[in-house]
Short mmCIF file of C-alpha atoms in Angstrom, two decimals:
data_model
loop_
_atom_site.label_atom_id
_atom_site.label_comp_id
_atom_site.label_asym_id
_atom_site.label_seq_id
_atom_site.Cartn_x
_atom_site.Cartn_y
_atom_site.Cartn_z
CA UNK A 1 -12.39 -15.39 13.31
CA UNK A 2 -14.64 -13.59 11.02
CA UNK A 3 -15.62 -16.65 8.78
CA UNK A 4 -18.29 -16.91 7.16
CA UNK A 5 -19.88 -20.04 5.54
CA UNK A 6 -20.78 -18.24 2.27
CA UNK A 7 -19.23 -18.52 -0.97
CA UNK A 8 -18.10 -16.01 -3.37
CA UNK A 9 -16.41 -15.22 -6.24
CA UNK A 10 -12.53 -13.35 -5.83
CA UNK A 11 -12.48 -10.08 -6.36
CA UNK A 12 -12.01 -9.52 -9.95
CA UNK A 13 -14.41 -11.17 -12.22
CA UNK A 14 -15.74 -14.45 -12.14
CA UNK A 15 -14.17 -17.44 -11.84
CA UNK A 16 -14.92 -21.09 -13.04
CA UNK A 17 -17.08 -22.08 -10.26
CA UNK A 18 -19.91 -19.45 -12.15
CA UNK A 19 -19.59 -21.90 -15.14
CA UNK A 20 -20.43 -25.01 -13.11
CA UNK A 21 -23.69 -23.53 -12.49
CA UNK A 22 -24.70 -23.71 -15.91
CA UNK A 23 -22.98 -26.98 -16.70
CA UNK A 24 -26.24 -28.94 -17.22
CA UNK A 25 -28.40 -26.35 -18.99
CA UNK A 26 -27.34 -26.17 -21.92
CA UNK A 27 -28.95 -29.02 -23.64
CA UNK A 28 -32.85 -29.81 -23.17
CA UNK A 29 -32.23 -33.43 -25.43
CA UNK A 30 -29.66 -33.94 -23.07
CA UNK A 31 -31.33 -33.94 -19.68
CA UNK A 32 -31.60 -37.48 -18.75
CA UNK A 33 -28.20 -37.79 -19.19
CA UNK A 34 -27.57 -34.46 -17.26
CA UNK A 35 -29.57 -35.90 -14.39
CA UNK A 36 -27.65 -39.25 -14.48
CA UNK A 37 -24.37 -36.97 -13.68
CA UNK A 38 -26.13 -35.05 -11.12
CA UNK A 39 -26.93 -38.54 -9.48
CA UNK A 40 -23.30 -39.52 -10.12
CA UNK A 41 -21.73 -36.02 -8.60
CA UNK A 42 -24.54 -36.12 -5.47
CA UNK A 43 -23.16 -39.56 -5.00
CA UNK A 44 -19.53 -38.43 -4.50
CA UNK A 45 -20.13 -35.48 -2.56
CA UNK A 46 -22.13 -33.40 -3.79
CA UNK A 47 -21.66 -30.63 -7.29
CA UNK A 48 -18.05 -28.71 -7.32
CA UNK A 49 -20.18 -25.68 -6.36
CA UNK A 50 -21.16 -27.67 -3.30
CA UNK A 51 -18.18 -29.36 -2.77
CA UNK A 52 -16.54 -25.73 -2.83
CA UNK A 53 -18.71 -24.34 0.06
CA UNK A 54 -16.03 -26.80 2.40
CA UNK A 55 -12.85 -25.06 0.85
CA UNK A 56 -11.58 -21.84 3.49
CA UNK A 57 -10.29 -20.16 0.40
CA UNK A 58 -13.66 -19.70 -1.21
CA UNK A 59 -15.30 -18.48 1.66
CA UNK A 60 -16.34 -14.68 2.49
CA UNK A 61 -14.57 -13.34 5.70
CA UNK A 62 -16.15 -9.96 7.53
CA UNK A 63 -14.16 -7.31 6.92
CA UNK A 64 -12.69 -5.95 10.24
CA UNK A 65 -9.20 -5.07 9.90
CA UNK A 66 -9.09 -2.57 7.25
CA UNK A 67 -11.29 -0.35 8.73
CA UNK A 68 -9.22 -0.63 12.44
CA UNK A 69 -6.17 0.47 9.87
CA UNK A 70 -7.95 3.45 8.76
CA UNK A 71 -9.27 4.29 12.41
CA UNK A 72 -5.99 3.69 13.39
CA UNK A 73 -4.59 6.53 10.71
CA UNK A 74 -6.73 8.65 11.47
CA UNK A 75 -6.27 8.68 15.36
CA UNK A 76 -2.09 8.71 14.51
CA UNK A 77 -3.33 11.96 12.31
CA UNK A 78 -5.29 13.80 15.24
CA UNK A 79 -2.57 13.20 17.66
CA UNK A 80 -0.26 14.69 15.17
CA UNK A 81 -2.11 17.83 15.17
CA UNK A 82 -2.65 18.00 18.73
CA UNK A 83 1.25 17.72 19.04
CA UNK A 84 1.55 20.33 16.46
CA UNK A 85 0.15 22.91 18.11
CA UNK A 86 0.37 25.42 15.51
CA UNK A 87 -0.92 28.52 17.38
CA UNK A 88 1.78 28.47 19.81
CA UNK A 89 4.81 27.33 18.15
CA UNK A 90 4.47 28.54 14.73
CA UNK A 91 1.67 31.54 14.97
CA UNK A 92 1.12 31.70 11.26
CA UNK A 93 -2.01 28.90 11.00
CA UNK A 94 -4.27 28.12 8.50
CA UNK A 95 -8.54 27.17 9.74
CA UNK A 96 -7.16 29.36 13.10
CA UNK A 97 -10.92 28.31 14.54
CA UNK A 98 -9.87 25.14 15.09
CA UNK A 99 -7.33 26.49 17.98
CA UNK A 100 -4.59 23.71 18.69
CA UNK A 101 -5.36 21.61 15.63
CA UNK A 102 -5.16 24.26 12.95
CA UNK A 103 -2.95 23.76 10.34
CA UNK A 104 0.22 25.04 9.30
CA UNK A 105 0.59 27.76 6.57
CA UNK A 106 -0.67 26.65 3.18
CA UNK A 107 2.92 28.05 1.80
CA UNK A 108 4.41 25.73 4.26
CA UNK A 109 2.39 22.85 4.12
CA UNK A 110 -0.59 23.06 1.46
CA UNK A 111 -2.05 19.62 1.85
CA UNK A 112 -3.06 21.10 5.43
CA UNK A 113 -1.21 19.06 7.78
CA UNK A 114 1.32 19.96 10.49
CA UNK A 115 4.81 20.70 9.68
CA UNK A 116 8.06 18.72 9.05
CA UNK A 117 9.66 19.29 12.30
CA UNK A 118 6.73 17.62 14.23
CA UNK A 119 6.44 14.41 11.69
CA UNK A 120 10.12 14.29 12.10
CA UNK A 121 9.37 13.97 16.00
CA UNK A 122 6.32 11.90 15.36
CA UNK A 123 8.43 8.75 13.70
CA UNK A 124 8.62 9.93 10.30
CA UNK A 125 11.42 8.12 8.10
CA UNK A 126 14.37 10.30 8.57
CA UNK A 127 17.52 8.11 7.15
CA UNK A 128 20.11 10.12 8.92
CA UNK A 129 17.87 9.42 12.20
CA UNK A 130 17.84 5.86 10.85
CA UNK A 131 21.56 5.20 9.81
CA UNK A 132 22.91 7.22 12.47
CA UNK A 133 20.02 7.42 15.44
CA UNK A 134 19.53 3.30 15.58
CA UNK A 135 15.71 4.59 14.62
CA UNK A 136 14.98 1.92 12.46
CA UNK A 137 11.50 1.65 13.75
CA UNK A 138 10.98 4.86 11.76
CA UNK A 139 10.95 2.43 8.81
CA UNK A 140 7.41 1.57 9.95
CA UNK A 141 5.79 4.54 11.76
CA UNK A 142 6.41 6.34 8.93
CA UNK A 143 3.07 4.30 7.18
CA UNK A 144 1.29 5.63 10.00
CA UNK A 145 1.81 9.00 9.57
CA UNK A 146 0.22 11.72 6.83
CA UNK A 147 1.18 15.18 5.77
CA UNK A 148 -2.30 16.32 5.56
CA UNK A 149 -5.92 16.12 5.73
CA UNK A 150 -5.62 15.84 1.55
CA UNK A 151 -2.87 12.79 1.70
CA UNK A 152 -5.08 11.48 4.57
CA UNK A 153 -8.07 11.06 2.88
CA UNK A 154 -7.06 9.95 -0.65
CA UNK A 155 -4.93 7.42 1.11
CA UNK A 156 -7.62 6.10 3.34
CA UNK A 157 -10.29 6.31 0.45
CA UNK A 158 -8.00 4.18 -1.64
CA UNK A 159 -7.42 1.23 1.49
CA UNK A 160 -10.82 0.98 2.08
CA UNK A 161 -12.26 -0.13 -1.63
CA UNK A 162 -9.29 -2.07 -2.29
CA UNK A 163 -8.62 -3.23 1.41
CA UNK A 164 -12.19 -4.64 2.35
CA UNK A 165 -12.47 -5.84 -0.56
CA UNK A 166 -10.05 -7.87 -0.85
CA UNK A 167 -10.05 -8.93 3.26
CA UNK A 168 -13.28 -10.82 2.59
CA UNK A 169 -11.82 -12.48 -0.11
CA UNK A 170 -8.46 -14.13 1.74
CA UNK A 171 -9.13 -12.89 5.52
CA UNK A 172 -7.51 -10.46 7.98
CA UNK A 173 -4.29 -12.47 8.23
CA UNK A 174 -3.29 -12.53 4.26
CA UNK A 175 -4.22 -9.27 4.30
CA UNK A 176 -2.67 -8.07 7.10
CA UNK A 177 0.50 -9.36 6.51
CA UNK A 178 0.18 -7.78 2.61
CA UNK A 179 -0.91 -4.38 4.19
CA UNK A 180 2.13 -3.74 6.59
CA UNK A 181 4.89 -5.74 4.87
CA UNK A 182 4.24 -4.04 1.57
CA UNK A 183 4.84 -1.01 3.39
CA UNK A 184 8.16 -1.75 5.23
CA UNK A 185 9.41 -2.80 1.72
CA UNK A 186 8.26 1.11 0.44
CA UNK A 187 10.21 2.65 2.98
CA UNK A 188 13.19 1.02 2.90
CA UNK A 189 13.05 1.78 -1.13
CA UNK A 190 12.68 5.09 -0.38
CA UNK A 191 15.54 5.49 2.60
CA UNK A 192 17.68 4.41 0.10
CA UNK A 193 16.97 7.19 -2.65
CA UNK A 194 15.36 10.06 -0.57
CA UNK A 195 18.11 10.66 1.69
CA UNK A 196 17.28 14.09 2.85
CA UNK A 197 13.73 14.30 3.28
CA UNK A 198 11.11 13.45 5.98
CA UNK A 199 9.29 10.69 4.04
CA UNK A 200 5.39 10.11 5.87
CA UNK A 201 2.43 7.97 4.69
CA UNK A 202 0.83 4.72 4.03
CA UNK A 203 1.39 5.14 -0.09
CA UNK A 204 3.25 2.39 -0.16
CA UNK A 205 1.18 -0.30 1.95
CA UNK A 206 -1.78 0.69 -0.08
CA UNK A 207 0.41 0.25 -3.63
CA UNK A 208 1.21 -3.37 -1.78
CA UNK A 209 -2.25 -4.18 -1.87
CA UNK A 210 -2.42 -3.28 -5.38
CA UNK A 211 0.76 -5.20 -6.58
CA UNK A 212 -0.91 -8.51 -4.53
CA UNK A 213 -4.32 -8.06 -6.28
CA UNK A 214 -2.03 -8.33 -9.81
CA UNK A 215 -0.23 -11.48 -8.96
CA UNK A 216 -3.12 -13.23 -7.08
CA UNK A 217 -4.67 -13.36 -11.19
CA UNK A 218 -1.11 -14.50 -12.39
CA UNK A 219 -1.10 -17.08 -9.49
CA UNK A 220 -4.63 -18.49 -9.11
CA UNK A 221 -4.69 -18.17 -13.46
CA UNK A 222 -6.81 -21.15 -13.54
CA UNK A 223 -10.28 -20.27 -11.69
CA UNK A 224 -10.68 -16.68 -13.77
CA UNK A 225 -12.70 -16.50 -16.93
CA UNK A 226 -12.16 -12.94 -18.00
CA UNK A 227 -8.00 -12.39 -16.58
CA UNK A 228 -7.11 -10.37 -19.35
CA UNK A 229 -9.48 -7.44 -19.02
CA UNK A 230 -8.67 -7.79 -15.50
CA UNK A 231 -4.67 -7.34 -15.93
CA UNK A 232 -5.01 -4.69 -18.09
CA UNK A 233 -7.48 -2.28 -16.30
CA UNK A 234 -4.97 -3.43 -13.13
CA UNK A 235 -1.85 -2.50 -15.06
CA UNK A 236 -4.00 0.91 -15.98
CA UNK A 237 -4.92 2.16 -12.97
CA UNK A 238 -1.12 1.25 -11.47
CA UNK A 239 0.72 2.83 -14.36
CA UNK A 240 -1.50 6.44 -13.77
CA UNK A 241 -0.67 6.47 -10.01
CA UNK A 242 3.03 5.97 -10.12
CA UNK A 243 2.54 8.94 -13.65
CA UNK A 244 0.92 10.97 -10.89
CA UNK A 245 3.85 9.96 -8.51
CA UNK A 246 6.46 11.78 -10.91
CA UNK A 247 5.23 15.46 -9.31
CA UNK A 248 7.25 17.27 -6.87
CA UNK A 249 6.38 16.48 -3.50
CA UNK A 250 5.49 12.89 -4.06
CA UNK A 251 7.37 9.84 -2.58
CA UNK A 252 6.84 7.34 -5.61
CA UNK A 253 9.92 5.29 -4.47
CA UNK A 254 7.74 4.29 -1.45
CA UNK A 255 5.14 3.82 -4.18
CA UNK A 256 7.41 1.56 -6.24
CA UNK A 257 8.86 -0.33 -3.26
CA UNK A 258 5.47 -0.75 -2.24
CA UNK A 259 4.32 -2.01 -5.28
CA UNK A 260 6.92 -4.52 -5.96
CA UNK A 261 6.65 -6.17 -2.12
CA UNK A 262 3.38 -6.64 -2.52
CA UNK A 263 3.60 -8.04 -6.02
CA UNK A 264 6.09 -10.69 -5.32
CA UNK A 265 4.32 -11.47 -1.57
CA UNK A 266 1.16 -11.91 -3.20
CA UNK A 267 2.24 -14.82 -4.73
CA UNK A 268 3.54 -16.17 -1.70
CA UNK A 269 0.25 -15.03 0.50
CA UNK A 270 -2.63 -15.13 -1.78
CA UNK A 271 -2.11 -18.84 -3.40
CA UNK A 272 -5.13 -20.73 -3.79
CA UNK A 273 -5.44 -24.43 -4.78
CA UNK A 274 -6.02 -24.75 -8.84
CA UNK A 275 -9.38 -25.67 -10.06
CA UNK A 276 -8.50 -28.89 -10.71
CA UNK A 277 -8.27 -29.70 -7.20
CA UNK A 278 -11.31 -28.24 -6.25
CA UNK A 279 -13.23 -29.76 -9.07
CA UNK A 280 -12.00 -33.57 -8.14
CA UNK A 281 -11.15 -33.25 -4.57
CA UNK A 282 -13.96 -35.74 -2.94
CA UNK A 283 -13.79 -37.75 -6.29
CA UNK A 284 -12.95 -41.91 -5.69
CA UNK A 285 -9.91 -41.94 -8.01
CA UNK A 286 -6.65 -40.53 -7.69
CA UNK A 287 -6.63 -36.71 -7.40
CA UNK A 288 -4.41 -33.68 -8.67
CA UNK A 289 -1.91 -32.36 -6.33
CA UNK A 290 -3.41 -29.25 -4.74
CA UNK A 291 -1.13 -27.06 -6.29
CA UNK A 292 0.01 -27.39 -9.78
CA UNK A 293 3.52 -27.01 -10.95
CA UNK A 294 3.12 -23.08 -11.99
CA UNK A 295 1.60 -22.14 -8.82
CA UNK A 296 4.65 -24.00 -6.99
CA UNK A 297 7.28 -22.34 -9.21
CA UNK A 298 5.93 -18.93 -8.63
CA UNK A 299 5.70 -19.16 -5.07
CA UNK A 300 8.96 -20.46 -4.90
CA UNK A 301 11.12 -17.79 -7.30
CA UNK A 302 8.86 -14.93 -5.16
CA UNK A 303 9.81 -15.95 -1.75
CA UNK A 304 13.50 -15.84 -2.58
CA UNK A 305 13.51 -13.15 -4.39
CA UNK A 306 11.67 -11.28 -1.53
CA UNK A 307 14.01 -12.69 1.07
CA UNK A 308 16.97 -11.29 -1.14
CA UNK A 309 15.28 -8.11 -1.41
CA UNK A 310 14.74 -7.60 2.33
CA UNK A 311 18.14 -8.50 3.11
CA UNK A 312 20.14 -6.56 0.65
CA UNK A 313 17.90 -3.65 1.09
CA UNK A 314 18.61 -3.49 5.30
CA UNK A 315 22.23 -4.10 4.74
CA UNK A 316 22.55 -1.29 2.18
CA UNK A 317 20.37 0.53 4.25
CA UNK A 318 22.12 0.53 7.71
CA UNK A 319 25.38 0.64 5.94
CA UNK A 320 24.59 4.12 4.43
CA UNK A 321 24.40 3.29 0.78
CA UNK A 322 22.94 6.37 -1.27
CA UNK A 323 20.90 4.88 -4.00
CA UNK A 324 21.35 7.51 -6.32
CA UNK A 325 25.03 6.88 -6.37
CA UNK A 326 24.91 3.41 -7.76
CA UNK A 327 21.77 4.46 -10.11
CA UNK A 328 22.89 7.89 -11.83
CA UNK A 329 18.72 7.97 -13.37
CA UNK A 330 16.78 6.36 -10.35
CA UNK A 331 16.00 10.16 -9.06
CA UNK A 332 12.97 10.91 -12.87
CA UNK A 333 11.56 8.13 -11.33
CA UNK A 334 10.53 9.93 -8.50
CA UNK A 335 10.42 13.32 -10.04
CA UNK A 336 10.88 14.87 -13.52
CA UNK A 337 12.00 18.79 -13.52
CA UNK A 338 9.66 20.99 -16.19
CA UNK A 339 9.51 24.65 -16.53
CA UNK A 340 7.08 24.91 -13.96
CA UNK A 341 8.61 22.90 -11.05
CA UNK A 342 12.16 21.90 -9.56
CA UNK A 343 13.23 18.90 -8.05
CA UNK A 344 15.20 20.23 -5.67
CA UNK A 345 14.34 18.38 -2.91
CA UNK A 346 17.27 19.48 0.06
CA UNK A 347 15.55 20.11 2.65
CA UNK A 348 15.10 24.30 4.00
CA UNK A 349 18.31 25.64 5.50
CA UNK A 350 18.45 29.18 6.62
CA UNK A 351 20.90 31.03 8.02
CA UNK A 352 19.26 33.16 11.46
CA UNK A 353 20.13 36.43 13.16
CA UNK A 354 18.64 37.95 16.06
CA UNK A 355 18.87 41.04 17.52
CA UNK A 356 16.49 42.04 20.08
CA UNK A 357 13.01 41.36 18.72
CA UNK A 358 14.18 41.42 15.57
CA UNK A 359 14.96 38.04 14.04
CA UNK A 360 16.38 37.74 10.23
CA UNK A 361 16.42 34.86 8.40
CA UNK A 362 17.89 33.92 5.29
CA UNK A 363 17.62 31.40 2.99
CA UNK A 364 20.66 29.43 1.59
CA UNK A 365 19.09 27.63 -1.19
CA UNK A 366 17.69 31.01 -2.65
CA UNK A 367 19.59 33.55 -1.36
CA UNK A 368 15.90 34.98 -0.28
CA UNK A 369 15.89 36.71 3.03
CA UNK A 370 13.36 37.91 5.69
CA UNK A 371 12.88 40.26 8.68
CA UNK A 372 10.21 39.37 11.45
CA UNK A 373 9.44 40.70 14.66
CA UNK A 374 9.88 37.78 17.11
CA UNK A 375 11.17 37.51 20.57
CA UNK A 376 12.28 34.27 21.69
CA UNK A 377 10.53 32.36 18.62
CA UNK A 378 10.76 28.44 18.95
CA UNK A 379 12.48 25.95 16.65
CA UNK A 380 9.14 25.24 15.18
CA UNK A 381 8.09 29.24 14.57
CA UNK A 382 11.47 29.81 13.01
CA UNK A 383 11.90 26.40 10.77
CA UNK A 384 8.17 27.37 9.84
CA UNK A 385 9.34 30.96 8.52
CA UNK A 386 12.52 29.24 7.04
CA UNK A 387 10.18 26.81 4.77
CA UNK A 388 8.12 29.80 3.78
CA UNK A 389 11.63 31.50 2.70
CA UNK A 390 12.85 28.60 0.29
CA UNK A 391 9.42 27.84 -1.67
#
């Protein structure tokens, strides 16, 4: 489903099947004998780069899937909104013209988005609703979900030039599979450090993608000319998202998690047979094995090692394991404290009294308190004002 016959080159750089075409070329004293192995290679089934058109990893698929996933996100996001409902349950809105969908309070929320009580009741990953609530499908509707319009849109940005990319390179199921696995693997990472926080978006799946595009070189070493330039701009870009992950506000154990699932399943997913094989596959005499001895090692050590992740991690998980407990400097990887942020990430707890129409609220992280007049505000109004309160 969404084959087509066309060949092309994988995503990064060019690969060895651009040298064939120059193969006989090269030489112009040499082109009887370069027609004599034209003859010979016609005669057993054709050039490698024709013999390659009949291999299914080498050929481009439409890209479909990605852009459902980011249709998909967005639709999650508008219903999110909708359920928000910031006019009536909070009052204090941000872009009021857009009635029910305006946002929350940019001192509440300032990536404009709705506010942590509804993601909580939309499925995002809440560990004590996980541990305690048998919720453990917030472990994936958590990817689905985004905090804002900002995290929406660099997140979706990001999926589709890596995403489409690389789904006409191996197809919708490889990349599928890469896409939401990579993203169960960030969340249960982050359950296991970020244990009081409402942890939302699909950071981690996109990270996945990442991590698979770096081992698919490591993996498939043989058919790339230029792998070093490659690696390093890949290690580049990486290594300035998860700096960028070390601000306040930022779930970079997702990232991390994500990152290393989708590392290790890319060698397991995005295999494809060395270019040895290729090269000799319809040739008379005995053949190479269609993966070498690497490739097989590699896919080997990463499923384990994946399987033992996955395990471990859901065990540790659903037996209430705090990470930080076992890993005393796990927390700077998520956030380092300067002079012009804290860390602090317990969530808002207030302290409410309310007399009349008068409703005070105080802060117990801060000590701050406030005085609002407010009869019968909801949950949401009041957790809203609370927020505000502890920034």
């Amino acid at each position: 489903m969404g084959e087509k016959d066309s060949e092309t080159a994988p995503i990064w750089g060019r690969t060895r099947q651009s040298e064939s075409n120059n193969i006989h070329r090269m030489d112009v004293e040499s082109s009887a004998l370069s027609e004599q192995h034209r003859s010979q290679n016609r005669s057993r089934g054709g050039s490698y780069e024709e013999r390659g058109r009949g291999v299914k990893e080498f050929r481009s698929w439409f890209s479909w899937l990605i852009p459902c996933f980011v249709i998909a996100n967005v639709v999650v996001f508008v219903i999110t909104m909708y359920v928000n409902n910031c006019p009536k349950n909070s009052g204090d809105c941000f872009a009021g013209f857009l009635g029910r969908f305006s946002f929350q309070s940019t001192k509440e929320n300032p990536l404009l988005g709705p506010s942590s009580l509804t993601l909580r009741t939309m499925g995002g990953l809440d560990v004590k609703k996980v541990v305690n609530g048998d919720e453990g499908w917030r472990l994936l509707s958590c990817n689905w979900l985004h905090g804002g319009v900002v995290h929406l849109l660099v997140n979706m940005l990001t999926l589709l030039f890596i995403g489409m990319r690389m789904e006409r390179e191996f197809g919708f199921i490889r990349i599928g599979l890469l896409y939401l696995i990579s993203g169960f693997g960030g969340s249960i990472l982050s359950a296991l450090f970020l244990r009081s926080n409402i942890s939302v978006g699909a950071s981690g799946a996109v990270f996945g993608l990442l991590g698979g595009m770096l081992s698919e070189i490591f993996i498939n070493w043989t058919i790339y000319t230029n792998k070093v330039v490659t690696i390093i701009t890949l290690v580049l870009i990486v290594a300035v998202n998860l700096g960028l992950g070390v601000l306040p506000g930022v779930d970079n154990f997702a990232h991390i998690g994500g990152f290393a699932t989708g590392f290790l399943l890319g060698f397991v997913l995005l295999i494809r047979p060395h270019y040895g094989w290729i090269n000799q596959r319809n040739a008379p005499a005995a053949k190479p094995h269609k993966y070498n001895i690497c490739q097989a090692i590699l896919w080997t050590v990463s499923l384990l090692l994946l399987l033992g992740w996955f395990i471990a991690g859901l065990i540790s998980l659903f037996n209430n394991v705090d990470g930080n407990k076992h890993c005393s400097w796990c927390h700077y990887l998520s956030c380092v404290p300067t002079s012009r942020w804290s860390c602090n990430r317990e969530p808002a707890s207030c302290t409410t009294t309310q007399l009349g129409n008068q409703l005070s609220i105080t802060c117990l992280r801060n000590g701050k308190s406030g005085s609002y007049i407010l009869a019968n505000p909801s949950d949401s109004r009041i957790n809203s004002l609370c927020v505000q309160l502890c920034r």
